[in-house]
Coordinates of C-alpha atoms in Angstrom, one line a residue:
X1 CA 109.7 73.1 106.9
X2 CA 108.4 70.2 104.3
X3 CA 109.5 70.5 101.0
X4 CA 105.8 70.4 99.5
X5 CA 105.8 73.6 101.5
X6 CA 108.0 75.0 100.1
X7 CA 106.7 74.5 96.9
X8 CA 103.0 76.2 98.2
X9 CA 105.6 79.0 99.3
X10 CA 107.2 79.3 96.0
X11 CA 103.6 79.4 93.2
X12 CA 101.7 81.5 95.9
X13 CA 105.1 84.3 96.2
X14 CA 105.1 83.7 92.1
X15 CA 101.0 84.7 91.6
X16 CA 101.1 87.0 94.8
X17 CA 104.8 88.8 92.3
X18 CA 102.6 89.0 89.6
X19 CA 98.9 90.2 91.0
X20 CA 101.8 92.8 92.9
X21 CA 103.0 94.2 89.6
X22 CA 99.8 94.0 87.4
X23 CA 96.8 95.0 89.4
X24 CA 98.3 96.5 92.3
X25 CA 98.0 93.9 95.2
X26 CA 99.7 90.6 96.6
X27 CA 99.2 89.5 99.8
X28 CA 95.7 88.3 99.2
X29 CA 97.1 85.6 97.5
X30 CA 100.9 85.0 100.0
X31 CA 98.9 86.4 102.8
X32 CA 96.7 84.0 103.4
X33 CA 98.1 81.0 101.8
X34 CA 101.0 81.5 105.4
X35 CA 97.9 81.6 108.0
X36 CA 97.3 78.4 105.8
X37 CA 100.6 76.6 106.6
X38 CA 99.5 78.2 110.5
X39 CA 101.2 80.7 110.5
X40 CA 99.9 82.7 113.0
X41 CA 98.5 86.3 111.7
X42 CA 101.0 89.1 112.7
X43 CA 103.8 86.5 112.1
X44 CA 102.5 86.1 109.2
X45 CA 102.1 89.3 108.1
X46 CA 105.6 90.1 109.3
X47 CA 107.2 87.8 106.9
X48 CA 105.0 88.2 103.8
X49 CA 106.4 92.4 103.9
X50 CA 109.8 90.6 104.4
X51 CA 109.3 88.2 101.3
X52 CA 107.8 91.2 99.5
X53 CA 111.2 93.1 99.0
X54 CA 111.8 90.9 95.7
X55 CA 109.7 91.8 94.1
X56 CA 110.5 95.4 94.4
X57 CA 113.8 94.3 93.2
X58 CA 112.3 92.2 90.3
X59 CA 109.6 94.5 89.1
X60 CA 112.6 96.9 89.3
X61 CA 114.5 95.4 87.3
X62 CA 112.3 94.8 85.0
X63 CA 111.1 98.0 83.9
X64 CA 114.4 99.8 83.5
X65 CA 112.3 100.9 79.3
X66 CA 110.5 102.8 82.1
X67 CA 112.7 104.0 84.9
X68 CA 115.0 105.7 82.6
X69 CA 115.1 109.0 83.3
X70 CA 113.4 109.1 85.8
X71 CA 116.7 108.3 88.8
X72 CA 115.9 111.6 90.9
X73 CA 112.7 111.5 91.0
X74 CA 112.1 108.1 92.6
X75 CA 114.8 108.8 95.3
X76 CA 113.3 111.8 96.6
X77 CA 109.4 109.5 96.0
X78 CA 111.4 106.4 97.5
X79 CA 112.7 108.4 100.7
X80 CA 109.3 109.8 101.8
X81 CA 107.1 106.2 101.5
X82 CA 110.6 104.3 103.3
X83 CA 109.8 106.6 106.2
X84 CA 106.6 105.9 106.0
X85 CA 106.9 102.0 106.0
X86 CA 108.8 102.4 109.1
X87 CA 105.9 104.6 111.1
X88 CA 103.8 101.6 109.4
X89 CA 106.4 99.0 111.0
X90 CA 106.8 100.4 114.3
X91 CA 103.1 100.4 115.3
X92 CA 102.3 97.2 113.5
X93 CA 105.6 96.3 116.3
X94 CA 104.3 97.9 119.6
X95 CA 100.3 97.5 118.8
X96 CA 99.2 94.2 120.7
X97 CA 99.2 91.5 118.6
X98 CA 95.4 90.8 119.5
X99 CA 95.1 94.3 117.3
X100 CA 96.7 92.8 114.3
X101 CA 93.9 89.8 114.3
X102 CA 91.1 92.0 114.9
X103 CA 91.8 94.6 112.3
X104 CA 93.3 92.6 109.1
X105 CA 89.8 91.1 108.0
X106 CA 88.9 94.4 107.9
X107 CA 92.3 95.7 106.1
X108 CA 91.6 92.7 103.8
X109 CA 88.1 93.4 103.0
X110 CA 88.8 96.6 103.0
X111 CA 91.3 96.3 99.7
X112 CA 89.5 94.1 98.4
X113 CA 86.8 96.6 97.6
X114 CA 89.1 99.1 96.7
X115 CA 90.9 96.4 94.5
X116 CA 87.3 96.2 92.8
X117 CA 87.0 98.9 92.2
X118 CA 90.3 101.0 90.8
X119 CA 89.1 101.9 87.7
X120 CA 87.1 104.3 89.2
X121 CA 89.6 105.5 91.6
X122 CA 92.3 106.0 89.1
X123 CA 89.5 107.8 86.3
X124 CA 89.0 110.5 89.9
X125 CA 92.5 111.0 90.2
X126 CA 93.5 114.9 89.6
X127 CA 95.9 114.8 86.4
X128 CA 98.7 117.5 86.1
X129 CA 99.3 118.9 83.6
X130 CA 103.4 119.1 83.5
X131 CA 106.5 116.8 85.5
X132 CA 106.8 117.8 89.7
X133 CA 110.2 119.6 88.9
X134 CA 108.3 122.1 87.2
X135 CA 107.8 125.9 88.0
X136 CA 104.2 125.8 87.6
X137 CA 102.5 128.2 85.1
X138 CA 100.4 131.1 86.6
X139 CA 97.6 133.5 85.6
X140 CA 98.4 136.7 83.8
X141 CA 96.5 138.1 87.0
X142 CA 98.2 136.2 89.7
X143 CA 100.7 137.0 91.8
X144 CA 104.1 134.8 91.3
X145 CA 104.4 134.0 95.4
X146 CA 100.5 132.9 94.7
X147 CA 101.6 130.9 92.3
X148 CA 104.6 129.3 94.6
X149 CA 102.5 128.9 97.5
X150 CA 99.7 126.9 95.9
X151 CA 101.2 125.3 94.4
X152 CA 103.9 124.5 97.2
X153 CA 100.9 123.7 99.2
X154 CA 99.6 120.8 96.4
X155 CA 103.1 119.6 96.5
X156 CA 102.9 119.1 100.5
X157 CA 99.2 117.4 99.9
X158 CA 100.6 115.1 97.8
X159 CA 103.5 114.1 99.9
X160 CA 101.2 113.8 102.7
X161 CA 99.1 111.0 101.0
X162 CA 101.8 109.4 100.1
X163 CA 103.5 108.9 103.3
X164 CA 100.3 107.9 104.7
X165 CA 100.2 105.6 102.0
X166 CA 103.1 104.5 103.2
X167 CA 102.3 104.1 106.4
X168 CA 100.2 101.9 105.8
X169 CA 102.5 99.5 104.0
X170 CA 103.9 99.3 106.7
X171 CA 101.6 97.9 108.4
X172 CA 99.8 95.6 106.3
X173 CA 99.5 96.6 103.2
X174 CA 97.2 94.9 100.8
X175 CA 95.9 96.9 97.1
X176 CA 98.0 99.7 99.1
X177 CA 100.2 99.6 95.3
X178 CA 96.6 100.5 93.6
X179 CA 96.2 103.3 96.3
X180 CA 100.2 104.2 95.8
X181 CA 98.7 104.7 92.1
X182 CA 96.3 107.3 92.4
X183 CA 98.3 109.2 94.0
X184 CA 100.9 109.0 92.0
X185 CA 98.6 109.4 89.6
X186 CA 97.5 113.0 90.7
X187 CA 101.6 113.5 90.9
X188 CA 103.2 112.5 88.2
X189 CA 102.2 113.4 84.5
X190 CA 103.4 110.4 82.3
X191 CA 101.2 107.7 80.9
X192 CA 99.7 104.8 83.5
X193 CA 103.1 102.2 82.6
X194 CA 106.0 104.4 83.6
X195 CA 103.7 105.9 87.0
X196 CA 102.8 102.0 87.3
X197 CA 107.1 101.0 87.1
X198 CA 107.5 104.1 89.7
X199 CA 104.9 102.7 91.8
X200 CA 106.4 100.1 92.2
X201 CA 109.9 101.1 93.1
X202 CA 108.3 103.0 95.6
X203 CA 107.0 100.8 97.6
X204 CA 109.2 98.7 98.0
X205 CA 111.4 101.1 99.3
X206 CA 108.4 100.8 101.7
X207 CA 108.8 97.6 102.2
X208 CA 112.3 97.3 102.8
X209 CA 112.5 99.8 105.7
X210 CA 109.6 97.7 107.4
X211 CA 111.6 94.4 106.5
X212 CA 114.4 96.1 108.3
X213 CA 112.1 97.3 111.4
X214 CA 110.3 93.4 111.6
X215 CA 114.1 91.4 111.1
X216 CA 115.4 93.3 114.4
X217 CA 112.3 93.4 116.1
X218 CA 109.8 90.9 114.9
X219 CA 108.7 87.9 114.7
X220 CA 109.5 86.7 111.7
X221 CA 109.2 82.5 110.5
X222 CA 112.5 83.1 108.6
X223 CA 112.4 79.2 106.6
X224 CA 109.3 80.5 105.2
X225 CA 110.5 84.0 103.7
X226 CA 113.4 81.7 101.2
X227 CA 110.7 79.7 98.7
X228 CA 107.9 83.1 99.4
X229 CA 110.5 85.3 98.2
X230 CA 111.3 83.8 95.5
X231 CA 109.1 83.9 94.0
X232 CA 108.8 87.2 94.6
X233 CA 111.0 87.5 93.1
X234 CA 110.6 86.0 89.3
X235 CA 106.7 86.8 90.1
X236 CA 107.8 91.0 90.1
X237 CA 110.0 90.1 87.4
X238 CA 107.6 88.8 85.0
X239 CA 104.8 91.0 86.2
X240 CA 106.0 94.1 84.3
X241 CA 105.7 91.7 80.9
X242 CA 102.9 90.4 81.4
X243 CA 101.5 94.0 82.6
X244 CA 101.7 95.1 79.5
X245 CA 99.7 93.0 76.9
X246 CA 97.5 91.4 78.9
X247 CA 93.9 93.5 80.4
X248 CA 93.4 92.9 84.1
X249 CA 90.1 93.4 83.9
X250 CA 88.3 90.2 84.8
X251 CA 91.9 89.2 87.1
X252 CA 91.4 92.0 89.6
X253 CA 87.8 90.5 89.7
X254 CA 88.7 87.0 90.5
X255 CA 90.9 88.3 93.2
X256 CA 88.2 90.8 94.9
X257 CA 86.2 88.2 95.4
X258 CA 88.2 85.3 96.3
X259 CA 89.0 88.5 99.0
X260 CA 86.0 89.2 99.8
X261 CA 85.4 85.8 100.8
X262 CA 88.5 85.2 103.0
X263 CA 88.2 88.1 104.3
X264 CA 84.7 87.0 105.9
X265 CA 86.3 83.8 106.9
X266 CA 88.4 85.8 109.1
X267 CA 86.5 87.4 110.2
X268 CA 84.3 85.1 111.3
X269 CA 87.8 83.3 113.2
X270 CA 87.9 86.9 114.9
X271 CA 84.6 87.6 116.3
X272 CA 82.8 84.8 117.5

């Protein structure tokens, strides 16, 4: 690997790590850079996922104020996302490489649209009126068993949604942070900056387990992992600090439009 390529990967990782924590996107930067350096799509995706592990580590280290007192809750949610990450990685490893090449433009295009409408999606997500570990409030005319059953159903739906998004994280993951933010916002009655910090932590669990699968069974370009992961670590550490101060609407629009352009370009290559 050339020194210039290492520098490009370091810059791409830093930008991706920043975007991952600020506007919940990373792969729309790092994945096309890997493609531009000649890495095949499937291998580029696996290399990107392995490198992304350090984004979670950096963002968790930088989000300690927001994560204070959330250890047990984060660990419970991380178990679900870790299992989902394993499932997504298994789907990617077992499916033919041509399948991923064909579906990647659709995933990138969809991720770009989701990123663009993120504020509307987040606003539509139902906000809980309590913490998930508290017993449900019940109406005077509602039996305790009915209130408990309703609360159990709601929790199962939330966990199923969290697992489904984690599967996507393990498979590809572009804009998965947006989807995780929507699911977690409906589960956790906390300010958005705290929910975002929890999102970064549980997303890291899904990426971590998927990365282990790819390291053992996949085709990872390890020479590219070092500089890309170092960039992700830097960006993941800086991201929460920037997220506290910088409005992200303009950045979200630019990244979304670039992602749609990339999806069109990859679609032309894949389908012709």
